[in-house]
JSON list of C-alpha atoms in Angstrom, two decimals:
[
{"chain": "A", "resi": 20, "resn": "MET", "atom": "CA", "xyz": [110.19, 86.81, 112.40]},
{"chain": "A", "resi": 21, "resn": "THR", "atom": "CA", "xyz": [111.37, 89.21, 109.70]},
{"chain": "A", "resi": 22, "resn": "ARG", "atom": "CA", "xyz": [109.34, 89.25, 106.51]},
{"chain": "A", "resi": 23, "resn": "PRO", "atom": "CA", "xyz": [111.21, 88.64, 103.25]},
{"chain": "A", "resi": 24, "resn": "LEU", "atom": "CA", "xyz": [111.79, 91.39, 100.72]},
{"chain": "A", "resi": 25, "resn": "LYS", "atom": "CA", "xyz": [108.69, 92.99, 99.23]},
{"chain": "A", "resi": 26, "resn": "THR", "atom": "CA", "xyz": [106.95, 90.90, 96.58]},
{"chain": "A", "resi": 27, "resn": "VAL", "atom": "CA", "xyz": [105.69, 92.51, 93.38]},
{"chain": "A", "resi": 28, "resn": "LEU", "atom": "CA", "xyz": [103.31, 90.84, 90.91]},
{"chain": "A", "resi": 29, "resn": "ILE", "atom": "CA", "xyz": [103.43, 92.18, 87.35]},
{"chain": "A", "resi": 30, "resn": "THR", "atom": "CA", "xyz": [100.95, 91.28, 84.64]},
{"chain": "A", "resi": 31, "resn": "GLY", "atom": "CA", "xyz": [102.00, 91.23, 81.00]},
{"chain": "A", "resi": 32, "resn": "ALA", "atom": "CA", "xyz": [105.68, 90.77, 81.87]},
{"chain": "A", "resi": 33, "resn": "THR", "atom": "CA", "xyz": [106.69, 88.94, 78.70]},
{"chain": "A", "resi": 34, "resn": "ALA", "atom": "CA", "xyz": [107.49, 92.11, 76.70]},
{"chain": "A", "resi": 35, "resn": "GLY", "atom": "CA", "xyz": [107.60, 95.89, 76.72]},
{"chain": "A", "resi": 36, "resn": "PHE", "atom": "CA", "xyz": [106.76, 97.75, 79.93]},
{"chain": "A", "resi": 37, "resn": "GLY", "atom": "CA", "xyz": [106.22, 94.61, 82.02]},
{"chain": "A", "resi": 38, "resn": "HIS", "atom": "CA", "xyz": [109.56, 93.08, 81.03]},
{"chain": "A", "resi": 39, "resn": "ALA", "atom": "CA", "xyz": [111.44, 96.31, 81.80]},
{"chain": "A", "resi": 40, "resn": "ILE", "atom": "CA", "xyz": [109.62, 96.82, 85.11]},
{"chain": "A", "resi": 41, "resn": "ALA", "atom": "CA", "xyz": [110.39, 93.25, 86.19]},
{"chain": "A", "resi": 42, "resn": "LEU", "atom": "CA", "xyz": [114.11, 93.60, 85.52]},
{"chain": "A", "resi": 43, "resn": "ARG", "atom": "CA", "xyz": [114.30, 97.02, 87.16]},
{"chain": "A", "resi": 44, "resn": "LEU", "atom": "CA", "xyz": [112.54, 95.93, 90.34]},
{"chain": "A", "resi": 45, "resn": "VAL", "atom": "CA", "xyz": [114.67, 92.79, 90.70]},
{"chain": "A", "resi": 46, "resn": "LYS", "atom": "CA", "xyz": [117.72, 95.05, 90.35]},
{"chain": "A", "resi": 47, "resn": "ASP", "atom": "CA", "xyz": [116.26, 97.28, 93.10]},
{"chain": "A", "resi": 48, "resn": "GLY", "atom": "CA", "xyz": [115.96, 94.35, 95.48]},
{"chain": "A", "resi": 49, "resn": "TYR", "atom": "CA", "xyz": [112.32, 93.31, 95.11]},
{"chain": "A", "resi": 50, "resn": "ARG", "atom": "CA", "xyz": [111.08, 89.77, 94.58]},
{"chain": "A", "resi": 51, "resn": "VAL", "atom": "CA", "xyz": [109.02, 89.69, 91.38]},
{"chain": "A", "resi": 52, "resn": "ILE", "atom": "CA", "xyz": [106.23, 87.39, 90.26]},
{"chain": "A", "resi": 53, "resn": "ALA", "atom": "CA", "xyz": [106.26, 87.85, 86.47]},
{"chain": "A", "resi": 54, "resn": "THR", "atom": "CA", "xyz": [103.06, 86.76, 84.76]},
{"chain": "A", "resi": 55, "resn": "GLY", "atom": "CA", "xyz": [102.12, 86.49, 81.11]},
{"chain": "A", "resi": 56, "resn": "ARG", "atom": "CA", "xyz": [100.72, 84.19, 78.46]},
{"chain": "A", "resi": 57, "resn": "ARG", "atom": "CA", "xyz": [103.96, 83.13, 76.72]},
{"chain": "A", "resi": 58, "resn": "GLN", "atom": "CA", "xyz": [105.78, 80.54, 78.80]},
{"chain": "A", "resi": 59, "resn": "GLU", "atom": "CA", "xyz": [108.97, 80.57, 76.73]},
{"chain": "A", "resi": 60, "resn": "ARG", "atom": "CA", "xyz": [109.36, 84.32, 77.27]},
{"chain": "A", "resi": 61, "resn": "LEU", "atom": "CA", "xyz": [108.70, 83.97, 80.99]},
{"chain": "A", "resi": 62, "resn": "ASP", "atom": "CA", "xyz": [111.39, 81.28, 81.17]},
{"chain": "A", "resi": 63, "resn": "ALA", "atom": "CA", "xyz": [113.86, 83.54, 79.34]},
{"chain": "A", "resi": 64, "resn": "LEU", "atom": "CA", "xyz": [113.06, 86.41, 81.71]},
{"chain": "A", "resi": 65, "resn": "ALA", "atom": "CA", "xyz": [113.60, 84.14, 84.71]},
{"chain": "A", "resi": 66, "resn": "GLN", "atom": "CA", "xyz": [116.99, 83.11, 83.30]},
{"chain": "A", "resi": 67, "resn": "GLU", "atom": "CA", "xyz": [117.94, 86.77, 82.89]},
{"chain": "A", "resi": 68, "resn": "ALA", "atom": "CA", "xyz": [116.64, 87.96, 86.27]},
{"chain": "A", "resi": 69, "resn": "GLY", "atom": "CA", "xyz": [117.72, 85.08, 88.50]},
{"chain": "A", "resi": 70, "resn": "PRO", "atom": "CA", "xyz": [116.08, 83.48, 91.57]},
{"chain": "A", "resi": 71, "resn": "ALA", "atom": "CA", "xyz": [114.40, 86.70, 92.74]},
{"chain": "A", "resi": 72, "resn": "LEU", "atom": "CA", "xyz": [111.92, 86.32, 89.86]},
{"chain": "A", "resi": 73, "resn": "LEU", "atom": "CA", "xyz": [109.15, 83.72, 89.78]},
{"chain": "A", "resi": 74, "resn": "PRO", "atom": "CA", "xyz": [107.62, 83.11, 86.33]},
{"chain": "A", "resi": 75, "resn": "VAL", "atom": "CA", "xyz": [103.90, 82.29, 86.39]},
{"chain": "A", "resi": 76, "resn": "ARG", "atom": "CA", "xyz": [101.87, 81.67, 83.25]},
{"chain": "A", "resi": 77, "resn": "LEU", "atom": "CA", "xyz": [98.64, 83.70, 83.42]},
{"chain": "A", "resi": 78, "resn": "ASP", "atom": "CA", "xyz": [96.17, 85.07, 80.91]},
{"chain": "A", "resi": 79, "resn": "VAL", "atom": "CA", "xyz": [94.28, 87.88, 82.65]},
{"chain": "A", "resi": 80, "resn": "THR", "atom": "CA", "xyz": [91.22, 87.17, 80.46]},
{"chain": "A", "resi": 81, "resn": "ASP", "atom": "CA", "xyz": [90.98, 83.69, 82.05]},
{"chain": "A", "resi": 82, "resn": "LEU", "atom": "CA", "xyz": [88.90, 84.78, 85.03]},
{"chain": "A", "resi": 83, "resn": "ALA", "atom": "CA", "xyz": [88.94, 81.39, 86.76]},
{"chain": "A", "resi": 84, "resn": "ALA", "atom": "CA", "xyz": [92.76, 81.37, 86.65]},
{"chain": "A", "resi": 85, "resn": "VAL", "atom": "CA", "xyz": [92.92, 84.96, 87.93]},
{"chain": "A", "resi": 86, "resn": "GLN", "atom": "CA", "xyz": [90.61, 84.22, 90.83]},
{"chain": "A", "resi": 87, "resn": "ALA", "atom": "CA", "xyz": [92.58, 81.08, 91.72]},
{"chain": "A", "resi": 88, "resn": "LEU", "atom": "CA", "xyz": [95.97, 82.82, 91.45]},
{"chain": "A", "resi": 89, "resn": "PRO", "atom": "CA", "xyz": [96.57, 83.94, 95.07]},
{"chain": "A", "resi": 90, "resn": "ALA", "atom": "CA", "xyz": [96.08, 80.46, 96.51]},
{"chain": "A", "resi": 91, "resn": "SER", "atom": "CA", "xyz": [98.01, 78.83, 93.67]},
{"chain": "A", "resi": 92, "resn": "LEU", "atom": "CA", "xyz": [101.23, 80.76, 94.31]},
{"chain": "A", "resi": 93, "resn": "PRO", "atom": "CA", "xyz": [104.05, 78.83, 96.02]},
{"chain": "A", "resi": 94, "resn": "GLU", "atom": "CA", "xyz": [104.48, 79.07, 99.76]},
{"chain": "A", "resi": 95, "resn": "GLY", "atom": "CA", "xyz": [106.40, 82.22, 100.59]},
{"chain": "A", "resi": 96, "resn": "TRP", "atom": "CA", "xyz": [105.17, 84.11, 97.52]},
{"chain": "A", "resi": 97, "resn": "ARG", "atom": "CA", "xyz": [101.50, 84.54, 98.45]},
{"chain": "A", "resi": 98, "resn": "GLU", "atom": "CA", "xyz": [101.75, 87.84, 100.29]},
{"chain": "A", "resi": 99, "resn": "VAL", "atom": "CA", "xyz": [101.85, 90.20, 97.32]},
{"chain": "A", "resi": 100, "resn": "ASP", "atom": "CA", "xyz": [102.85, 93.70, 98.43]},
{"chain": "A", "resi": 101, "resn": "VAL", "atom": "CA", "xyz": [102.64, 95.43, 95.05]},
{"chain": "A", "resi": 102, "resn": "LEU", "atom": "CA", "xyz": [100.44, 94.72, 92.03]},
{"chain": "A", "resi": 103, "resn": "VAL", "atom": "CA", "xyz": [101.48, 96.27, 88.72]},
{"chain": "A", "resi": 104, "resn": "ASN", "atom": "CA", "xyz": [98.54, 96.07, 86.32]},
{"chain": "A", "resi": 105, "resn": "ASN", "atom": "CA", "xyz": [100.45, 96.25, 83.07]},
{"chain": "A", "resi": 106, "resn": "ALA", "atom": "CA", "xyz": [98.73, 93.72, 80.79]},
{"chain": "A", "resi": 107, "resn": "GLY", "atom": "CA", "xyz": [96.82, 95.54, 78.06]},
{"chain": "A", "resi": 108, "resn": "LEU", "atom": "CA", "xyz": [96.62, 96.10, 74.34]},
{"chain": "A", "resi": 109, "resn": "ALA", "atom": "CA", "xyz": [95.19, 98.18, 71.53]},
{"chain": "A", "resi": 110, "resn": "LEU", "atom": "CA", "xyz": [93.78, 96.64, 68.36]},
{"chain": "A", "resi": 111, "resn": "GLY", "atom": "CA", "xyz": [93.13, 98.56, 65.15]},
{"chain": "A", "resi": 112, "resn": "LEU", "atom": "CA", "xyz": [92.75, 102.21, 64.25]},
{"chain": "A", "resi": 113, "resn": "GLU", "atom": "CA", "xyz": [89.50, 101.94, 62.33]},
{"chain": "A", "resi": 114, "resn": "LYS", "atom": "CA", "xyz": [86.66, 104.36, 62.90]},
{"chain": "A", "resi": 115, "resn": "ALA", "atom": "CA", "xyz": [83.97, 103.03, 65.22]},
{"chain": "A", "resi": 116, "resn": "TRP", "atom": "CA", "xyz": [81.59, 101.95, 62.44]},
{"chain": "A", "resi": 117, "resn": "GLU", "atom": "CA", "xyz": [84.41, 100.04, 60.72]},
{"chain": "A", "resi": 118, "resn": "ALA", "atom": "CA", "xyz": [86.04, 98.44, 63.77]},
{"chain": "A", "resi": 119, "resn": "LYS", "atom": "CA", "xyz": [85.83, 94.72, 64.48]},
{"chain": "A", "resi": 120, "resn": "PRO", "atom": "CA", "xyz": [83.57, 93.94, 67.45]},
{"chain": "A", "resi": 121, "resn": "SER", "atom": "CA", "xyz": [85.94, 91.08, 68.31]},
{"chain": "A", "resi": 122, "resn": "ASP", "atom": "CA", "xyz": [88.78, 93.61, 68.71]},
{"chain": "A", "resi": 123, "resn": "TRP", "atom": "CA", "xyz": [86.61, 95.72, 71.01]},
{"chain": "A", "resi": 124, "resn": "GLU", "atom": "CA", "xyz": [85.69, 92.66, 73.08]},
{"chain": "A", "resi": 125, "resn": "ARG", "atom": "CA", "xyz": [89.32, 91.60, 73.46]},
{"chain": "A", "resi": 126, "resn": "MET", "atom": "CA", "xyz": [90.42, 95.08, 74.56]},
{"chain": "A", "resi": 127, "resn": "ILE", "atom": "CA", "xyz": [87.63, 95.27, 77.13]},
{"chain": "A", "resi": 128, "resn": "ALA", "atom": "CA", "xyz": [88.38, 91.74, 78.39]},
{"chain": "A", "resi": 129, "resn": "THR", "atom": "CA", "xyz": [92.07, 92.53, 78.86]},
{"chain": "A", "resi": 130, "resn": "ASN", "atom": "CA", "xyz": [92.25, 96.24, 79.70]},
{"chain": "A", "resi": 131, "resn": "VAL", "atom": "CA", "xyz": [89.14, 96.42, 81.88]},
{"chain": "A", "resi": 132, "resn": "THR", "atom": "CA", "xyz": [87.85, 93.05, 83.08]},
{"chain": "A", "resi": 133, "resn": "GLY", "atom": "CA", "xyz": [91.26, 91.44, 83.52]},
{"chain": "A", "resi": 134, "resn": "LEU", "atom": "CA", "xyz": [92.57, 94.46, 85.41]},
{"chain": "A", "resi": 135, "resn": "VAL", "atom": "CA", "xyz": [89.68, 94.69, 87.85]},
{"chain": "A", "resi": 136, "resn": "GLU", "atom": "CA", "xyz": [89.56, 90.94, 88.43]},
{"chain": "A", "resi": 137, "resn": "ILE", "atom": "CA", "xyz": [93.22, 90.58, 89.39]},
{"chain": "A", "resi": 138, "resn": "THR", "atom": "CA", "xyz": [92.97, 93.71, 91.54]},
{"chain": "A", "resi": 139, "resn": "ARG", "atom": "CA", "xyz": [89.98, 92.18, 93.30]},
{"chain": "A", "resi": 140, "resn": "ALA", "atom": "CA", "xyz": [91.88, 88.89, 93.77]},
{"chain": "A", "resi": 141, "resn": "LEU", "atom": "CA", "xyz": [94.91, 90.51, 95.46]},
{"chain": "A", "resi": 142, "resn": "LEU", "atom": "CA", "xyz": [93.43, 93.53, 97.22]},
{"chain": "A", "resi": 143, "resn": "PRO", "atom": "CA", "xyz": [91.87, 91.72, 100.22]},
{"chain": "A", "resi": 144, "resn": "GLY", "atom": "CA", "xyz": [95.30, 90.49, 101.32]},
{"chain": "A", "resi": 145, "resn": "MET", "atom": "CA", "xyz": [96.75, 94.00, 101.13]},
{"chain": "A", "resi": 146, "resn": "VAL", "atom": "CA", "xyz": [93.86, 95.44, 103.14]},
{"chain": "A", "resi": 147, "resn": "ALA", "atom": "CA", "xyz": [94.12, 92.67, 105.74]},
{"chain": "A", "resi": 148, "resn": "ARG", "atom": "CA", "xyz": [97.84, 93.42, 106.18]},
{"chain": "A", "resi": 149, "resn": "ASN", "atom": "CA", "xyz": [97.14, 97.19, 105.97]},
{"chain": "A", "resi": 150, "resn": "SER", "atom": "CA", "xyz": [100.01, 97.52, 103.52]},
{"chain": "A", "resi": 151, "resn": "GLY", "atom": "CA", "xyz": [100.30, 97.43, 99.75]},
{"chain": "A", "resi": 152, "resn": "HIS", "atom": "CA", "xyz": [100.29, 99.30, 96.47]},
{"chain": "A", "resi": 153, "resn": "VAL", "atom": "CA", "xyz": [98.32, 98.92, 93.24]},
{"chain": "A", "resi": 154, "resn": "ILE", "atom": "CA", "xyz": [99.88, 100.54, 90.18]},
{"chain": "A", "resi": 155, "resn": "SER", "atom": "CA", "xyz": [97.92, 100.46, 86.93]},
{"chain": "A", "resi": 156, "resn": "LEU", "atom": "CA", "xyz": [99.15, 101.42, 83.47]},
{"chain": "A", "resi": 157, "resn": "GLY", "atom": "CA", "xyz": [96.71, 103.76, 81.79]},
{"chain": "A", "resi": 158, "resn": "SER", "atom": "CA", "xyz": [97.40, 105.93, 78.76]},
{"chain": "A", "resi": 159, "resn": "THR", "atom": "CA", "xyz": [97.14, 109.50, 77.57]},
{"chain": "A", "resi": 160, "resn": "ALA", "atom": "CA", "xyz": [94.56, 108.00, 75.18]},
{"chain": "A", "resi": 161, "resn": "GLY", "atom": "CA", "xyz": [92.25, 107.89, 78.19]},
{"chain": "A", "resi": 162, "resn": "THR", "atom": "CA", "xyz": [92.38, 111.70, 78.38]},
{"chain": "A", "resi": 163, "resn": "TYR", "atom": "CA", "xyz": [93.00, 112.96, 74.84]},
{"chain": "A", "resi": 164, "resn": "PRO", "atom": "CA", "xyz": [90.78, 111.47, 72.11]},
{"chain": "A", "resi": 165, "resn": "TYR", "atom": "CA", "xyz": [92.03, 110.79, 68.59]},
{"chain": "A", "resi": 166, "resn": "PRO", "atom": "CA", "xyz": [90.49, 109.13, 65.52]},
{"chain": "A", "resi": 167, "resn": "GLY", "atom": "CA", "xyz": [90.46, 105.36, 65.83]},
{"chain": "A", "resi": 168, "resn": "ALA", "atom": "CA", "xyz": [91.02, 105.28, 69.59]},
{"chain": "A", "resi": 169, "resn": "ASN", "atom": "CA", "xyz": [87.32, 104.69, 70.33]},
{"chain": "A", "resi": 170, "resn": "VAL", "atom": "CA", "xyz": [87.21, 101.61, 72.61]},
{"chain": "A", "resi": 171, "resn": "TYR", "atom": "CA", "xyz": [90.93, 101.60, 73.42]},
{"chain": "A", "resi": 172, "resn": "GLY", "atom": "CA", "xyz": [90.73, 105.17, 74.72]},
{"chain": "A", "resi": 173, "resn": "ALA", "atom": "CA", "xyz": [87.57, 104.31, 76.63]},
{"chain": "A", "resi": 174, "resn": "THR", "atom": "CA", "xyz": [89.24, 101.35, 78.35]},
{"chain": "A", "resi": 175, "resn": "LYS", "atom": "CA", "xyz": [92.10, 103.57, 79.49]},
{"chain": "A", "resi": 176, "resn": "ALA", "atom": "CA", "xyz": [89.70, 106.23, 80.75]},
{"chain": "A", "resi": 177, "resn": "PHE", "atom": "CA", "xyz": [88.07, 103.42, 82.74]},
{"chain": "A", "resi": 178, "resn": "VAL", "atom": "CA", "xyz": [91.45, 102.51, 84.27]},
{"chain": "A", "resi": 179, "resn": "ASP", "atom": "CA", "xyz": [91.97, 106.06, 85.50]},
{"chain": "A", "resi": 180, "resn": "GLN", "atom": "CA", "xyz": [88.46, 106.37, 86.94]},
{"chain": "A", "resi": 181, "resn": "PHE", "atom": "CA", "xyz": [88.63, 102.92, 88.56]},
{"chain": "A", "resi": 182, "resn": "MET", "atom": "CA", "xyz": [91.92, 103.78, 90.23]},
{"chain": "A", "resi": 183, "resn": "GLN", "atom": "CA", "xyz": [90.60, 107.12, 91.52]},
{"chain": "A", "resi": 184, "resn": "ASN", "atom": "CA", "xyz": [87.61, 105.37, 93.03]},
{"chain": "A", "resi": 185, "resn": "LEU", "atom": "CA", "xyz": [89.85, 102.63, 94.43]},
{"chain": "A", "resi": 186, "resn": "ARG", "atom": "CA", "xyz": [91.88, 105.33, 96.18]},
{"chain": "A", "resi": 187, "resn": "SER", "atom": "CA", "xyz": [88.65, 106.66, 97.71]},
{"chain": "A", "resi": 188, "resn": "ASP", "atom": "CA", "xyz": [87.73, 103.19, 98.95]},
{"chain": "A", "resi": 189, "resn": "LEU", "atom": "CA", "xyz": [91.19, 102.84, 100.50]},
{"chain": "A", "resi": 190, "resn": "LEU", "atom": "CA", "xyz": [90.99, 106.06, 102.50]},
{"chain": "A", "resi": 191, "resn": "GLY", "atom": "CA", "xyz": [92.30, 105.30, 105.99]},
{"chain": "A", "resi": 192, "resn": "LYS", "atom": "CA", "xyz": [94.17, 102.19, 104.84]},
{"chain": "A", "resi": 193, "resn": "GLN", "atom": "CA", "xyz": [97.92, 102.06, 104.24]},
{"chain": "A", "resi": 194, "resn": "VAL", "atom": "CA", "xyz": [97.35, 100.76, 100.73]},
{"chain": "A", "resi": 195, "resn": "ARG", "atom": "CA", "xyz": [98.31, 103.04, 97.87]},
{"chain": "A", "resi": 196, "resn": "ALA", "atom": "CA", "xyz": [96.83, 103.35, 94.36]},
{"chain": "A", "resi": 197, "resn": "THR", "atom": "CA", "xyz": [98.54, 104.94, 91.38]},
{"chain": "A", "resi": 198, "resn": "THR", "atom": "CA", "xyz": [97.87, 105.32, 87.66]},
{"chain": "A", "resi": 199, "resn": "ILE", "atom": "CA", "xyz": [100.70, 105.88, 85.18]},
{"chain": "A", "resi": 200, "resn": "ALA", "atom": "CA", "xyz": [99.51, 107.25, 81.83]},
{"chain": "A", "resi": 201, "resn": "PRO", "atom": "CA", "xyz": [102.25, 107.25, 79.18]},
{"chain": "A", "resi": 202, "resn": "GLY", "atom": "CA", "xyz": [102.01, 108.91, 75.80]},
{"chain": "A", "resi": 203, "resn": "LEU", "atom": "CA", "xyz": [104.04, 107.94, 72.72]},
{"chain": "A", "resi": 204, "resn": "CYS", "atom": "CA", "xyz": [106.21, 105.00, 73.72]},
{"chain": "A", "resi": 205, "resn": "GLY", "atom": "CA", "xyz": [108.41, 102.84, 71.51]},
{"chain": "A", "resi": 206, "resn": "GLY", "atom": "CA", "xyz": [110.54, 99.80, 72.18]},
{"chain": "A", "resi": 207, "resn": "SER", "atom": "CA", "xyz": [107.59, 97.46, 72.71]},
{"chain": "A", "resi": 208, "resn": "GLU", "atom": "CA", "xyz": [105.15, 95.32, 70.72]},
{"chain": "A", "resi": 209, "resn": "PHE", "atom": "CA", "xyz": [102.29, 97.79, 71.22]},
{"chain": "A", "resi": 210, "resn": "SER", "atom": "CA", "xyz": [102.09, 99.27, 67.71]},
{"chain": "A", "resi": 211, "resn": "ALA", "atom": "CA", "xyz": [102.94, 96.00, 65.96]},
{"chain": "A", "resi": 212, "resn": "VAL", "atom": "CA", "xyz": [100.08, 94.25, 67.77]},
{"chain": "A", "resi": 213, "resn": "ARG", "atom": "CA", "xyz": [97.74, 97.16, 67.11]},
{"chain": "A", "resi": 214, "resn": "LEU", "atom": "CA", "xyz": [98.49, 97.50, 63.40]},
{"chain": "A", "resi": 215, "resn": "GLY", "atom": "CA", "xyz": [99.39, 93.91, 62.58]},
{"chain": "A", "resi": 216, "resn": "ASP", "atom": "CA", "xyz": [102.33, 95.08, 60.46]},
{"chain": "A", "resi": 217, "resn": "GLN", "atom": "CA", "xyz": [105.87, 95.76, 61.64]},
{"chain": "A", "resi": 218, "resn": "ALA", "atom": "CA", "xyz": [106.63, 98.30, 58.90]},
{"chain": "A", "resi": 219, "resn": "LYS", "atom": "CA", "xyz": [103.54, 100.33, 59.80]},
{"chain": "A", "resi": 220, "resn": "ALA", "atom": "CA", "xyz": [104.46, 100.06, 63.47]},
{"chain": "A", "resi": 221, "resn": "ASP", "atom": "CA", "xyz": [107.96, 101.35, 62.80]},
{"chain": "A", "resi": 222, "resn": "ALA", "atom": "CA", "xyz": [106.51, 104.29, 60.86]},
{"chain": "A", "resi": 223, "resn": "VAL", "atom": "CA", "xyz": [104.63, 105.44, 63.99]},
{"chain": "A", "resi": 224, "resn": "TYR", "atom": "CA", "xyz": [107.95, 106.44, 65.55]},
{"chain": "A", "resi": 225, "resn": "THR", "atom": "CA", "xyz": [109.70, 107.87, 62.47]},
{"chain": "A", "resi": 226, "resn": "GLY", "atom": "CA", "xyz": [111.38, 111.16, 63.29]},
{"chain": "A", "resi": 227, "resn": "THR", "atom": "CA", "xyz": [110.55, 110.94, 67.01]},
{"chain": "A", "resi": 228, "resn": "LYS", "atom": "CA", "xyz": [112.35, 110.14, 70.22]},
{"chain": "A", "resi": 229, "resn": "PRO", "atom": "CA", "xyz": [109.57, 108.37, 72.13]},
{"chain": "A", "resi": 230, "resn": "LEU", "atom": "CA", "xyz": [109.43, 107.17, 75.69]},
{"chain": "A", "resi": 231, "resn": "LEU", "atom": "CA", "xyz": [110.93, 103.72, 76.21]},
{"chain": "A", "resi": 232, "resn": "PRO", "atom": "CA", "xyz": [109.88, 100.86, 78.50]},
{"chain": "A", "resi": 233, "resn": "GLU", "atom": "CA", "xyz": [112.87, 101.67, 80.71]},
{"chain": "A", "resi": 234, "resn": "ASP", "atom": "CA", "xyz": [111.37, 105.15, 81.30]},
{"chain": "A", "resi": 235, "resn": "ILE", "atom": "CA", "xyz": [108.17, 103.56, 82.56]},
{"chain": "A", "resi": 236, "resn": "ALA", "atom": "CA", "xyz": [110.19, 101.18, 84.76]},
{"chain": "A", "resi": 237, "resn": "GLU", "atom": "CA", "xyz": [112.10, 104.14, 86.19]},
{"chain": "A", "resi": 238, "resn": "THR", "atom": "CA", "xyz": [108.80, 105.83, 87.05]},
{"chain": "A", "resi": 239, "resn": "VAL", "atom": "CA", "xyz": [107.47, 102.71, 88.79]},
{"chain": "A", "resi": 240, "resn": "ALA", "atom": "CA", "xyz": [110.71, 102.40, 90.77]},
{"chain": "A", "resi": 241, "resn": "TRP", "atom": "CA", "xyz": [110.50, 106.05, 91.86]},
{"chain": "A", "resi": 242, "resn": "ILE", "atom": "CA", "xyz": [106.88, 105.70, 92.99]},
{"chain": "A", "resi": 243, "resn": "LEU", "atom": "CA", "xyz": [107.63, 102.57, 95.02]},
{"chain": "A", "resi": 244, "resn": "ALA", "atom": "CA", "xyz": [110.66, 104.19, 96.66]},
{"chain": "A", "resi": 245, "resn": "LEU", "atom": "CA", "xyz": [108.63, 107.06, 98.13]},
{"chain": "A", "resi": 246, "resn": "PRO", "atom": "CA", "xyz": [107.74, 107.00, 101.84]},
{"chain": "A", "resi": 247, "resn": "ALA", "atom": "CA", "xyz": [104.72, 104.86, 102.71]},
{"chain": "A", "resi": 248, "resn": "HIS", "atom": "CA", "xyz": [102.60, 107.90, 103.61]},
{"chain": "A", "resi": 249, "resn": "VAL", "atom": "CA", "xyz": [102.97, 109.40, 100.09]},
{"chain": "A", "resi": 250, "resn": "ASN", "atom": "CA", "xyz": [100.40, 108.39, 97.46]},
{"chain": "A", "resi": 251, "resn": "ILE", "atom": "CA", "xyz": [101.03, 109.43, 93.86]},
{"chain": "A", "resi": 252, "resn": "ASN", "atom": "CA", "xyz": [97.53, 109.47, 92.40]},
{"chain": "A", "resi": 253, "resn": "HIS", "atom": "CA", "xyz": [98.29, 109.92, 88.72]},
{"chain": "A", "resi": 254, "resn": "VAL", "atom": "CA", "xyz": [101.39, 110.35, 86.54]},
{"chain": "A", "resi": 255, "resn": "GLU", "atom": "CA", "xyz": [100.93, 111.56, 82.96]},
{"chain": "A", "resi": 256, "resn": "MET", "atom": "CA", "xyz": [104.12, 111.40, 80.92]},
{"chain": "A", "resi": 257, "resn": "MET", "atom": "CA", "xyz": [105.00, 112.16, 77.31]},
{"chain": "A", "resi": 258, "resn": "PRO", "atom": "CA", "xyz": [108.24, 112.48, 75.35]},
{"chain": "A", "resi": 259, "resn": "THR", "atom": "CA", "xyz": [109.29, 116.03, 74.58]},
{"chain": "A", "resi": 260, "resn": "CYS", "atom": "CA", "xyz": [108.37, 115.43, 70.92]},
{"chain": "A", "resi": 261, "resn": "GLN", "atom": "CA", "xyz": [104.68, 115.06, 71.86]},
{"chain": "A", "resi": 262, "resn": "ALA", "atom": "CA", "xyz": [101.94, 117.34, 73.17]},
{"chain": "A", "resi": 263, "resn": "SER", "atom": "CA", "xyz": [98.15, 117.34, 73.17]},
{"chain": "A", "resi": 264, "resn": "ALA", "atom": "CA", "xyz": [97.02, 118.71, 69.81]},
{"chain": "A", "resi": 265, "resn": "GLY", "atom": "CA", "xyz": [93.96, 120.70, 70.87]},
{"chain": "A", "resi": 266, "resn": "LEU", "atom": "CA", "xyz": [90.49, 120.46, 69.39]},
{"chain": "A", "resi": 267, "resn": "ALA", "atom": "CA", "xyz": [90.05, 119.47, 65.75]},
{"chain": "A", "resi": 268, "resn": "VAL", "atom": "CA", "xyz": [87.89, 121.61, 63.42]},
{"chain": "A", "resi": 269, "resn": "ASP", "atom": "CA", "xyz": [86.41, 120.54, 60.08]},
{"chain": "A", "resi": 270, "resn": "ARG", "atom": "CA", "xyz": [86.41, 123.57, 57.77]},
{"chain": "A", "resi": 271, "resn": "THR", "atom": "CA", "xyz": [84.61, 121.95, 54.84]},
{"chain": "A", "resi": 272, "resn": "MET", "atom": "CA", "xyz": [81.05, 122.22, 56.19]},
{"chain": "A", "resi": 273, "resn": "ALA", "atom": "CA", "xyz": [80.34, 125.94, 55.79]},
{"chain": "A", "resi": 274, "resn": "ASP", "atom": "CA", "xyz": [77.35, 126.92, 53.66]}
]
């Protein structure tokens, strides 16, 4: 019996990267399970994408729901071939001693705990079938520090290290593991959520031509289209208007 088209589960599919990835992969012939917290946005996405997309309400910080997810999927959708760990957020740009502990806790719960829990929920099926792919969205903030990135940058560094270690665990299995680490990227809710102000969010991109969610979706599509024996470990991508700034020096402390 021939298996149906490959099934992809995407977290955080209600906006930004996840929304663009879902639409691109449906266009490329995949079946997509689009998950997120906002049911009305999932319903709108399903209307746009058609019957190849299954909307499933899921908050990755609800660990009981994450752990129950594989068995709760409808018959015919339970064999997930590709997991795209996209759900994540940044909150605030305050220095560490000024930041809200509640913001730190929410970033860790989403970017770290939610990511590892859903990976753990779906990975056994991939290993049992000896086929699959886990793609996680990291960030250049996990490599290049900047003021105010404190816990956000640390969560994205965790993503990269977790995925490298996952790849080591998967040695000898036909299950792939990839991190995509974008830099400056517009066209999403990221900065508005982080700063809590749309005008401030818009100012982040003034005078720039940033990456767009469609660029991330294109990268995911390229990775998935490669032969099964090819594993892309890590993709770091920036717009041409961005580069790492080098080390900062304070020149006011000389005797």
